[in-house]
Amino acid sequence: MGYKVAVVGATGNVGREMLNILDERKFPADEVVALASRRSVGVEVS
């Protein structure tokens, strides 16, 4: 069973780093949700 994870501020430096760390360490998440402010609508998060 994996986790459901929300990364708040996903378009900022810390949020992007959190997403990278989750990916690099193969964190057992069933779902990762990237949250950001309205200013970031349309910004791609990888």
XYZ file of N, CA and C in Angstrom:
138
model
N 0.840 -1.180 0.000
C 0.000 0.000 0.000
C 0.883 1.240 0.000
N 0.654 2.129 -0.944
C 1.419 3.365 -1.022
C 0.695 4.505 -0.344
N 1.294 5.657 -0.422
C 0.761 6.859 0.208
C 0.182 7.793 -0.842
N -0.670 8.712 -0.401
C -1.131 9.816 -1.227
C -0.403 11.047 -0.702
N 0.388 11.691 -1.553
C 1.257 12.788 -1.133
C 0.872 14.067 -1.871
N 0.806 15.172 -1.153
C 0.595 16.489 -1.753
C 1.835 17.330 -1.485
N 2.375 17.922 -2.536
C 3.517 18.823 -2.404
C 2.989 20.238 -2.620
N 2.977 21.016 -1.550
C 2.483 22.391 -1.603
C 3.626 23.301 -2.045
N 3.336 24.180 -2.982
C 4.381 25.060 -3.508
C 5.254 24.342 -4.519
N 4.662 23.483 -5.310
C 5.410 22.600 -6.208
C 6.194 23.328 -7.290
N 5.834 24.566 -7.613
C 6.573 25.285 -8.650
C 7.737 26.097 -8.091
N 7.849 26.157 -6.780
C 8.966 26.860 -6.155
C 10.181 25.952 -6.032
N 11.279 26.506 -5.585
C 12.526 25.738 -5.465
C 12.400 24.560 -4.511
N 11.807 24.784 -3.356
C 11.682 23.711 -2.362
C 10.713 22.638 -2.851
N 9.604 23.059 -3.429
C 8.634 22.103 -3.946
C 9.208 21.231 -5.044
N 9.940 21.836 -5.962
C 10.570 21.066 -7.047
C 11.587 20.078 -6.486
N 12.337 20.517 -5.495
C 13.324 19.617 -4.884
C 12.631 18.452 -4.185
N 11.510 18.727 -3.514
C 10.754 17.641 -2.870
C 10.285 16.618 -3.899
N 9.774 17.088 -5.025
C 9.335 16.178 -6.081
C 10.503 15.349 -6.607
N 11.662 15.987 -6.778
C 12.855 15.263 -7.234
C 13.276 14.195 -6.235
N 13.263 14.531 -4.956
C 13.667 13.575 -3.916
C 12.699 12.398 -3.860
N 11.402 12.677 -3.936
C 10.415 11.589 -3.943
C 10.683 10.637 -5.102
N 11.015 11.194 -6.259
C 11.290 10.376 -7.438
C 12.600 9.602 -7.296
N 13.668 10.289 -6.907
C 14.987 9.656 -6.777
C 14.982 8.507 -5.783
N 14.265 8.684 -4.693
C 14.251 7.662 -3.638
C 13.140 6.636 -3.819
N 12.433 6.727 -4.941
C 11.358 5.773 -5.264
C 10.367 5.651 -4.110
N 9.945 6.807 -3.583
C 8.994 6.831 -2.472
C 7.719 6.107 -2.890
N 7.207 5.199 -2.046
C 6.063 4.363 -2.423
C 4.724 5.110 -2.393
N 4.579 6.091 -3.266
C 3.342 6.871 -3.314
C 2.440 6.341 -4.421
N 1.179 6.123 -4.080
C 0.192 5.750 -5.091
C -0.178 6.967 -5.929
N -0.129 8.131 -5.298
C -0.499 9.361 -5.995
C 0.299 10.523 -5.418
N 0.836 11.372 -6.300
C 1.518 12.597 -5.889
C 0.784 13.756 -6.553
N 0.327 14.697 -5.732
C -0.405 15.859 -6.229
C 0.468 17.088 -6.021
N 0.726 17.818 -7.106
C 1.529 19.038 -7.046
C 0.587 20.236 -6.925
N 0.701 20.977 -5.832
C -0.159 22.142 -5.586
C 0.659 23.420 -5.672
N 0.044 24.465 -6.242
C 0.728 25.753 -6.355
C -0.317 26.864 -6.396
N 0.152 28.091 -6.413
C -0.756 29.240 -6.443
C -1.346 29.430 -7.841
N -2.329 30.279 -7.928
C -2.968 30.570 -9.221
C -1.980 31.155 -10.221
N -0.969 31.854 -9.733
C 0.038 32.432 -10.633
C 0.765 31.363 -11.428
N 0.767 30.150 -10.921
C 1.516 29.070 -11.549
C 0.682 28.210 -12.494
N -0.544 28.622 -12.773
C -1.391 27.845 -13.683
C -0.683 27.725 -15.030
N -0.568 26.496 -15.507
C 0.074 26.235 -16.794
C 1.566 25.973 -16.714
N 2.163 26.168 -15.537
C 3.592 25.902 -15.367
C 3.795 24.400 -15.270
N 4.718 23.881 -16.077
C 4.988 22.444 -16.065
C 5.901 22.092 -14.899
N 5.515 21.051 -14.183
C 6.305 20.561 -13.056
C 6.794 19.176 -13.424
N 8.106 18.994 -13.380
C 8.635 17.669 -13.748
C 9.460 17.090 -12.632
